[in-house]
Amino acid sequence: MKIFNWINIRLLLIFVLVLFLYSFAQHRNGNRKLKKSIVVFVGENTLFIKPESVNKLLIENKKDASSIRKVELDLNKIEKNLDTQDMIEKSDVFVSIDGVLKALVKQKTPIARVYDGDNSFYIDYEGNKMPLSDNFTARVPLVSGTINKKNNEDLAALFRTIYDDGFLKKNIIAIQIMPNGSLKMFNRNYDYFIDFGRTMNVDKKFRNYKAFFQKAVLDSSLYKYNKIDLRFTEQVVCTK
């Protein structure tokens, strides 16, 4: 039996031809220049970073995307570069079939603003530092006092609880961290402050506070109080 016959030779030639055409197409496609670049922000509409700033990183500070050949692109490198930016949580970079370089960008979510003189910053949803933005100011609780490695995790969990709750997010506007680790909270519309105690039984304390508030707001007694004490999880103690 012959190893080489016309059928095998013909199949081999077809395979070589297909491989050549594929390589030629890939080479030609890789040398094509991009049409343009687009930055799309996903999630909240608030922009803490300007699209132009992201676009400069996307095209690696070149004049515009039309000067970039596809073969020059390192999409993984571009993504990693974007993800290291202080305002960006995650990005997804790709080239569409029609030659458009696109970046889907998810920004970090600020949940508290720490006041520390000239070194003020946000705490994001993951509990990490996030710089203030010249583009937009988030309406989140203003926090004063010391945040360190020891209390950062517990405080971040408390900030997330406030951020995720519609009532608390609107009601709590400031939090003071006392030297002994207890918390004082201040609300938007009334003169009292909340003695929250330490970051223990957080969910229970907030449930007590919301239940108390809903009852007290009906009889307008909230204006009478100077302090709302939530340290005791079985009751809410009010001081006039």
CSV table of N, CA, C and O in Angstrom, one decimal, residues 148-238:
chain,number,residue,atom,x,y,z
A,148,ASN,N,-6.9,51.8,61.9
A,148,ASN,CA,-5.6,51.1,61.8
A,148,ASN,C,-5.9,49.7,61.4
A,148,ASN,O,-7.0,49.3,61.2
A,149,LYS,N,-4.8,48.9,61.4
A,149,LYS,CA,-5.0,47.5,61.0
A,149,LYS,C,-5.9,46.7,62.0
A,149,LYS,O,-6.5,45.8,61.6
A,150,LYS,N,-5.9,47.1,63.2
A,150,LYS,CA,-6.6,46.4,64.3
A,150,LYS,C,-8.1,46.6,64.1
A,150,LYS,O,-8.9,45.6,64.3
A,151,ASN,N,-8.6,47.8,63.7
A,151,ASN,CA,-10.0,48.0,63.7
A,151,ASN,C,-10.5,48.2,62.2
A,151,ASN,O,-11.7,48.4,62.0
A,152,ASN,N,-9.7,48.2,61.2
A,152,ASN,CA,-10.1,48.4,59.9
A,152,ASN,C,-11.1,47.5,59.3
A,152,ASN,O,-12.1,47.9,58.7
A,153,GLU,N,-11.0,46.2,59.6
A,153,GLU,CA,-11.9,45.2,59.1
A,153,GLU,C,-13.3,45.4,59.7
A,153,GLU,O,-14.3,45.3,59.0
A,154,ASP,N,-13.4,45.6,61.0
A,154,ASP,CA,-14.7,45.7,61.7
A,154,ASP,C,-15.3,47.0,61.2
A,154,ASP,O,-16.6,47.0,61.0
A,155,LEU,N,-14.6,48.1,61.1
A,155,LEU,CA,-15.1,49.4,60.6
A,155,LEU,C,-15.6,49.3,59.2
A,155,LEU,O,-16.7,49.8,58.9
A,156,ALA,N,-14.9,48.6,58.3
A,156,ALA,CA,-15.3,48.4,56.9
A,156,ALA,C,-16.6,47.7,56.9
A,156,ALA,O,-17.5,48.0,56.1
A,157,ALA,N,-16.8,46.7,57.7
A,157,ALA,CA,-18.0,45.9,57.7
A,157,ALA,C,-19.2,46.8,58.2
A,157,ALA,O,-20.3,46.7,57.6
A,158,LEU,N,-18.9,47.7,59.2
A,158,LEU,CA,-20.0,48.6,59.6
A,158,LEU,C,-20.3,49.6,58.5
A,158,LEU,O,-21.5,49.9,58.3
A,159,PHE,N,-19.3,50.1,57.9
A,159,PHE,CA,-19.6,51.1,56.8
A,159,PHE,C,-20.4,50.4,55.7
A,159,PHE,O,-21.3,51.1,55.1
A,160,ARG,N,-20.1,49.2,55.4
A,160,ARG,CA,-20.9,48.5,54.3
A,160,ARG,C,-22.3,48.3,54.7
A,160,ARG,O,-23.2,48.4,53.9
A,161,THR,N,-22.5,48.0,56.0
A,161,THR,CA,-23.9,47.9,56.5
A,161,THR,C,-24.7,49.1,56.3
A,161,THR,O,-25.8,49.1,55.9
A,162,ILE,N,-24.1,50.3,56.6
A,162,ILE,CA,-24.7,51.6,56.5
A,162,ILE,C,-25.0,51.8,55.0
A,162,ILE,O,-26.1,52.3,54.6
A,163,TYR,N,-24.0,51.6,54.2
A,163,TYR,CA,-24.1,51.9,52.7
A,163,TYR,C,-25.2,51.0,52.1
A,163,TYR,O,-25.9,51.5,51.2
A,164,ASP,N,-25.3,49.8,52.5
A,164,ASP,CA,-26.3,48.9,51.9
A,164,ASP,C,-27.7,49.1,52.4
A,164,ASP,O,-28.7,48.5,51.8
A,165,ASP,N,-27.9,49.8,53.4
A,165,ASP,CA,-29.2,50.0,54.0
A,165,ASP,C,-29.7,51.4,53.6
A,165,ASP,O,-29.1,52.4,53.9
A,166,GLY,N,-30.9,51.5,52.9
A,166,GLY,CA,-31.4,52.8,52.4
A,166,GLY,C,-31.6,53.8,53.5
A,166,GLY,O,-31.3,55.0,53.4
A,167,PHE,N,-32.2,53.3,54.6
A,167,PHE,CA,-32.5,54.3,55.7
A,167,PHE,C,-31.2,54.8,56.4
A,167,PHE,O,-31.0,56.0,56.6
A,168,LEU,N,-30.3,53.9,56.7
A,168,LEU,CA,-29.0,54.3,57.4
A,168,LEU,C,-28.2,55.1,56.5
A,168,LEU,O,-27.5,56.1,56.9
A,169,LYS,N,-28.2,54.8,55.2
A,169,LYS,CA,-27.4,55.6,54.2
A,169,LYS,C,-27.8,57.0,54.2
A,169,LYS,O,-27.0,57.9,54.0
A,170,LYS,N,-29.1,57.2,54.3
A,170,LYS,CA,-29.6,58.6,54.3
A,170,LYS,C,-29.5,59.3,55.7
A,170,LYS,O,-29.3,60.5,55.8
A,171,ASN,N,-29.6,58.5,56.7
A,171,ASN,CA,-29.7,59.0,58.1
A,171,ASN,C,-28.3,59.3,58.7
A,171,ASN,O,-28.2,60.4,59.4
A,172,ILE,N,-27.4,58.4,58.6
A,172,ILE,CA,-26.1,58.6,59.3
A,172,ILE,C,-25.1,59.4,58.4
A,172,ILE,O,-24.8,59.0,57.3
A,173,ILE,N,-24.7,60.6,58.9
A,173,ILE,CA,-23.9,61.4,58.1
A,173,ILE,C,-22.4,61.6,58.6
A,173,ILE,O,-21.5,62.0,57.9
A,174,ALA,N,-22.2,61.2,59.8
A,174,ALA,CA,-20.9,61.3,60.4
A,174,ALA,C,-20.6,60.3,61.5
A,174,ALA,O,-21.6,59.9,62.2
A,175,ILE,N,-19.4,59.8,61.6
A,175,ILE,CA,-19.0,58.8,62.7
A,175,ILE,C,-17.7,59.3,63.3
A,175,ILE,O,-16.8,59.6,62.6
A,176,GLN,N,-17.7,59.3,64.6
A,176,GLN,CA,-16.5,59.7,65.4
A,176,GLN,C,-16.0,58.5,66.1
A,176,GLN,O,-16.7,57.9,66.9
A,177,ILE,N,-14.7,58.1,65.8
A,177,ILE,CA,-14.1,57.0,66.5
A,177,ILE,C,-13.4,57.5,67.7
A,177,ILE,O,-12.4,58.3,67.6
A,178,MET,N,-13.9,57.1,68.9
A,178,MET,CA,-13.3,57.5,70.2
A,178,MET,C,-12.0,56.8,70.5
A,178,MET,O,-11.8,55.7,70.0
A,179,PRO,N,-11.2,57.3,71.3
A,179,PRO,CA,-9.9,56.7,71.7
A,179,PRO,C,-10.0,55.3,72.2
A,179,PRO,O,-9.2,54.4,72.1
A,180,ASN,N,-11.2,55.0,72.9
A,180,ASN,CA,-11.4,53.7,73.5
A,180,ASN,C,-12.0,52.7,72.5
A,180,ASN,O,-12.3,51.6,72.9
A,181,GLY,N,-12.2,53.1,71.3
A,181,GLY,CA,-12.8,52.3,70.2
A,181,GLY,C,-14.3,52.3,70.0
A,181,GLY,O,-14.8,51.8,69.1
A,182,SER,N,-15.0,53.1,70.9
A,182,SER,CA,-16.4,53.2,70.8
A,182,SER,C,-16.7,54.2,69.7
A,182,SER,O,-15.8,55.0,69.3
A,183,LEU,N,-18.0,54.2,69.2
A,183,LEU,CA,-18.3,55.1,68.1
A,183,LEU,C,-19.5,56.1,68.5
A,183,LEU,O,-20.4,55.7,69.2
A,184,LYS,N,-19.4,57.3,68.0
A,184,LYS,CA,-20.5,58.2,68.1
A,184,LYS,C,-20.9,58.5,66.7
A,184,LYS,O,-20.1,58.7,65.8
A,185,MET,N,-22.2,58.5,66.5
A,185,MET,CA,-22.8,58.7,65.1
A,185,MET,C,-23.7,59.9,65.2
A,185,MET,O,-24.3,60.2,66.2
A,186,PHE,N,-23.7,60.6,64.1
A,186,PHE,CA,-24.5,61.8,64.0
A,186,PHE,C,-25.5,61.7,62.8
A,186,PHE,O,-25.1,61.2,61.7
A,187,ASN,N,-26.7,62.2,62.9
A,187,ASN,CA,-27.7,62.0,61.9
A,187,ASN,C,-28.0,63.3,61.2
A,187,ASN,O,-27.5,64.3,61.5
A,188,ARG,N,-28.7,63.2,60.1
A,188,ARG,CA,-28.9,64.3,59.2
A,188,ARG,C,-29.8,65.4,59.7
A,188,ARG,O,-29.5,66.6,59.5
A,189,ASN,N,-30.9,65.0,60.3
A,189,ASN,CA,-32.0,66.0,60.5
A,189,ASN,C,-32.3,66.4,62.0
A,189,ASN,O,-33.1,67.3,62.3
A,190,TYR,N,-31.6,65.7,63.0
A,190,TYR,CA,-31.9,65.9,64.4
A,190,TYR,C,-30.7,66.3,65.1
A,190,TYR,O,-29.5,66.0,64.7
A,191,ASP,N,-30.8,66.8,66.3
A,191,ASP,CA,-29.7,67.3,67.1
A,191,ASP,C,-29.0,66.2,68.0
A,191,ASP,O,-28.0,66.5,68.5
A,192,TYR,N,-29.7,65.1,68.2
A,192,TYR,CA,-29.1,64.1,69.0
A,192,TYR,C,-27.9,63.4,68.3
A,192,TYR,O,-27.8,63.4,67.1
A,193,PHE,N,-27.0,62.8,69.2
A,193,PHE,CA,-26.0,61.9,68.6
A,193,PHE,C,-26.3,60.5,69.1
A,193,PHE,O,-27.0,60.3,70.1
A,194,ILE,N,-25.7,59.5,68.4
A,194,ILE,CA,-25.9,58.1,68.8
A,194,ILE,C,-24.7,57.5,69.4
A,194,ILE,O,-23.6,57.6,68.9
A,195,ASP,N,-24.8,57.1,70.7
A,195,ASP,CA,-23.7,56.4,71.3
A,195,ASP,C,-23.8,54.9,70.9
A,195,ASP,O,-24.6,54.1,71.5
A,196,PHE,N,-23.0,54.5,69.9
A,196,PHE,CA,-23.1,53.2,69.4
A,196,PHE,C,-22.3,52.1,70.1
A,196,PHE,O,-22.6,50.9,70.0
A,197,GLY,N,-21.3,52.6,70.9
A,197,GLY,CA,-20.5,51.6,71.6
A,197,GLY,C,-19.5,51.1,70.6
A,197,GLY,O,-19.2,51.6,69.5
A,198,ARG,N,-18.9,49.9,70.9
A,198,ARG,CA,-17.9,49.3,70.0
A,198,ARG,C,-18.6,48.6,68.8
A,198,ARG,O,-19.8,48.4,68.8
A,199,THR,N,-17.8,48.1,67.9
A,199,THR,CA,-18.4,47.4,66.7
A,199,THR,C,-18.7,46.0,67.0
A,199,THR,O,-18.1,45.0,66.5
A,200,MET,N,-19.7,45.8,67.9
A,200,MET,CA,-20.2,44.5,68.3
A,200,MET,C,-21.7,44.5,68.2
A,200,MET,O,-22.3,45.5,68.4
A,201,ASN,N,-22.3,43.4,67.8
A,201,ASN,CA,-23.7,43.3,67.6
A,201,ASN,C,-24.3,44.4,66.7
A,201,ASN,O,-25.3,45.0,67.0
A,202,VAL,N,-23.5,44.7,65.6
A,202,VAL,CA,-23.9,45.8,64.8
A,202,VAL,C,-25.3,45.7,64.2
A,202,VAL,O,-26.1,46.7,64.3
A,203,ASP,N,-25.6,44.6,63.6
A,203,ASP,CA,-27.0,44.4,63.0
A,203,ASP,C,-28.1,44.6,64.0
A,203,ASP,O,-29.1,45.2,63.8
A,204,LYS,N,-27.9,44.0,65.2
A,204,LYS,CA,-28.9,44.1,66.3
A,204,LYS,C,-29.1,45.6,66.7
A,204,LYS,O,-30.2,46.1,66.9
A,205,LYS,N,-28.0,46.3,66.9
A,205,LYS,CA,-28.1,47.7,67.3
A,205,LYS,C,-28.8,48.5,66.3
A,205,LYS,O,-29.6,49.4,66.6
A,206,PHE,N,-28.5,48.3,65.0
A,206,PHE,CA,-29.1,49.1,63.9
A,206,PHE,C,-30.6,48.7,63.8
A,206,PHE,O,-31.4,49.6,63.5
A,207,ARG,N,-31.0,47.5,64.0
A,207,ARG,CA,-32.4,47.1,64.0
A,207,ARG,C,-33.1,47.8,65.2
A,207,ARG,O,-34.2,48.3,65.0
A,208,ASN,N,-32.5,47.9,66.3
A,208,ASN,CA,-33.1,48.6,67.5
A,208,ASN,C,-33.3,50.1,67.1
A,208,ASN,O,-34.3,50.7,67.5
A,209,TYR,N,-32.2,50.6,66.5
A,209,TYR,CA,-32.3,52.1,66.2
A,209,TYR,C,-33.4,52.4,65.2
A,209,TYR,O,-34.2,53.3,65.4
A,210,LYS,N,-33.5,51.5,64.2
A,210,LYS,CA,-34.6,51.8,63.2
A,210,LYS,C,-36.0,51.6,63.7
A,210,LYS,O,-36.9,52.4,63.4
A,211,ALA,N,-36.1,50.6,64.6
A,211,ALA,CA,-37.4,50.4,65.2
A,211,ALA,C,-37.8,51.6,66.1
A,211,ALA,O,-38.9,52.1,66.1
A,212,PHE,N,-36.8,52.1,66.9
A,212,PHE,CA,-37.0,53.2,67.8
A,212,PHE,C,-37.3,54.5,66.9
A,212,PHE,O,-38.3,55.2,67.2
A,213,PHE,N,-36.6,54.7,65.9
A,213,PHE,CA,-36.8,55.9,65.0
A,213,PHE,C,-38.2,55.9,64.4
A,213,PHE,O,-38.9,56.9,64.4
A,214,GLN,N,-38.6,54.8,63.9
A,214,GLN,CA,-39.9,54.7,63.3
A,214,GLN,C,-41.1,55.0,64.2
A,214,GLN,O,-42.1,55.6,63.9
A,215,LYS,N,-40.9,54.6,65.5
A,215,LYS,CA,-41.9,54.9,66.5
A,215,LYS,C,-41.8,56.3,67.0
A,215,LYS,O,-42.8,57.0,67.1
A,216,ALA,N,-40.6,56.8,67.2
A,216,ALA,CA,-40.4,58.2,67.8
A,216,ALA,C,-40.8,59.3,66.8
A,216,ALA,O,-41.2,60.3,67.2
A,217,VAL,N,-40.5,59.0,65.5
A,217,VAL,CA,-40.8,60.0,64.5
A,217,VAL,C,-42.3,60.3,64.4
A,217,VAL,O,-42.7,61.4,64.0
A,218,LEU,N,-43.1,59.3,64.8
A,218,LEU,CA,-44.6,59.5,64.7
A,218,LEU,C,-45.1,60.5,65.7
A,218,LEU,O,-46.0,61.3,65.4
A,219,ASP,N,-44.5,60.5,66.9
A,219,ASP,CA,-45.0,61.4,68.0
A,219,ASP,C,-44.1,62.6,68.1
A,219,ASP,O,-44.2,63.4,69.1
A,220,SER,N,-43.1,62.8,67.2
A,220,SER,CA,-42.3,64.0,67.2
A,220,SER,C,-41.4,64.1,68.4
A,220,SER,O,-40.9,65.2,68.7
A,221,SER,N,-41.1,63.0,69.1
A,221,SER,CA,-40.3,63.0,70.3
A,221,SER,C,-38.8,63.1,70.0
A,221,SER,O,-38.0,63.3,70.9
A,222,LEU,N,-38.4,62.9,68.7
A,222,LEU,CA,-37.0,62.9,68.4
A,222,LEU,C,-36.3,64.2,68.7
A,222,LEU,O,-35.1,64.3,68.9
A,223,TYR,N,-37.1,65.3,68.6
A,223,TYR,CA,-36.6,66.6,68.8
A,223,TYR,C,-36.2,66.8,70.3
A,223,TYR,O,-35.5,67.8,70.6
A,224,LYS,N,-36.7,66.0,71.2
A,224,LYS,CA,-36.5,66.2,72.6
A,224,LYS,C,-35.2,65.6,73.1
A,224,LYS,O,-34.7,65.9,74.2
A,225,TYR,N,-34.6,64.7,72.3
A,225,TYR,CA,-33.5,63.9,72.8
A,225,TYR,C,-32.1,64.5,72.4
A,225,TYR,O,-31.9,65.1,71.4
A,226,ASN,N,-31.1,64.3,73.4
A,226,ASN,CA,-29.8,64.8,73.2
A,226,ASN,C,-28.9,63.6,72.8
A,226,ASN,O,-27.9,63.8,72.0
A,227,LYS,N,-29.2,62.4,73.3
A,227,LYS,CA,-28.4,61.2,73.0
A,227,LYS,C,-29.3,60.0,72.9
A,227,LYS,O,-30.2,59.8,73.7
A,228,ILE,N,-29.0,59.2,71.9
A,228,ILE,CA,-29.6,57.9,71.8
A,228,ILE,C,-28.5,56.8,72.0
A,228,ILE,O,-27.5,56.7,71.3
A,229,ASP,N,-28.7,56.0,73.1
A,229,ASP,CA,-27.7,55.0,73.5
A,229,ASP,C,-28.1,53.7,73.0
A,229,ASP,O,-29.1,53.1,73.4
A,230,LEU,N,-27.2,53.1,72.1
A,230,LEU,CA,-27.5,51.8,71.5
A,230,LEU,C,-26.6,50.7,72.1
A,230,LEU,O,-26.5,49.6,71.6
A,231,ARG,N,-25.8,51.0,73.1
A,231,ARG,CA,-24.8,50.1,73.7
A,231,ARG,C,-25.5,48.8,74.2
A,231,ARG,O,-24.9,47.8,74.2
A,232,PHE,N,-26.7,48.9,74.7
A,232,PHE,CA,-27.4,47.8,75.3
A,232,PHE,C,-28.3,47.2,74.3
A,232,PHE,O,-29.3,47.8,73.9
A,233,THR,N,-28.0,46.0,73.8
A,233,THR,CA,-28.7,45.4,72.7
A,233,THR,C,-30.1,45.1,72.9
A,233,THR,O,-30.9,44.9,72.0
A,234,GLU,N,-30.6,45.0,74.2
A,234,GLU,CA,-32.0,44.7,74.5
A,234,GLU,C,-32.8,45.9,74.6
A,234,GLU,O,-34.1,45.8,74.8
A,235,GLN,N,-32.3,47.1,74.6
A,235,GLN,CA,-33.1,48.3,74.8
A,235,GLN,C,-32.3,49.5,74.2
A,235,GLN,O,-31.1,49.5,74.0
A,236,VAL,N,-33.1,50.6,73.9
A,236,VAL,CA,-32.6,51.8,73.5
A,236,VAL,C,-32.8,52.8,74.6
A,236,VAL,O,-34.0,53.1,75.0
A,237,VAL,N,-31.8,53.5,75.0
A,237,VAL,CA,-31.9,54.4,76.2
A,237,VAL,C,-31.7,55.8,75.6
A,237,VAL,O,-30.7,56.1,74.9
A,238,CYS,N,-32.7,56.7,75.9
A,238,CYS,CA,-32.7,58.0,75.4
A,238,CYS,C,-32.4,59.0,76.5
A,238,CYS,O,-33.0,58.9,77.6
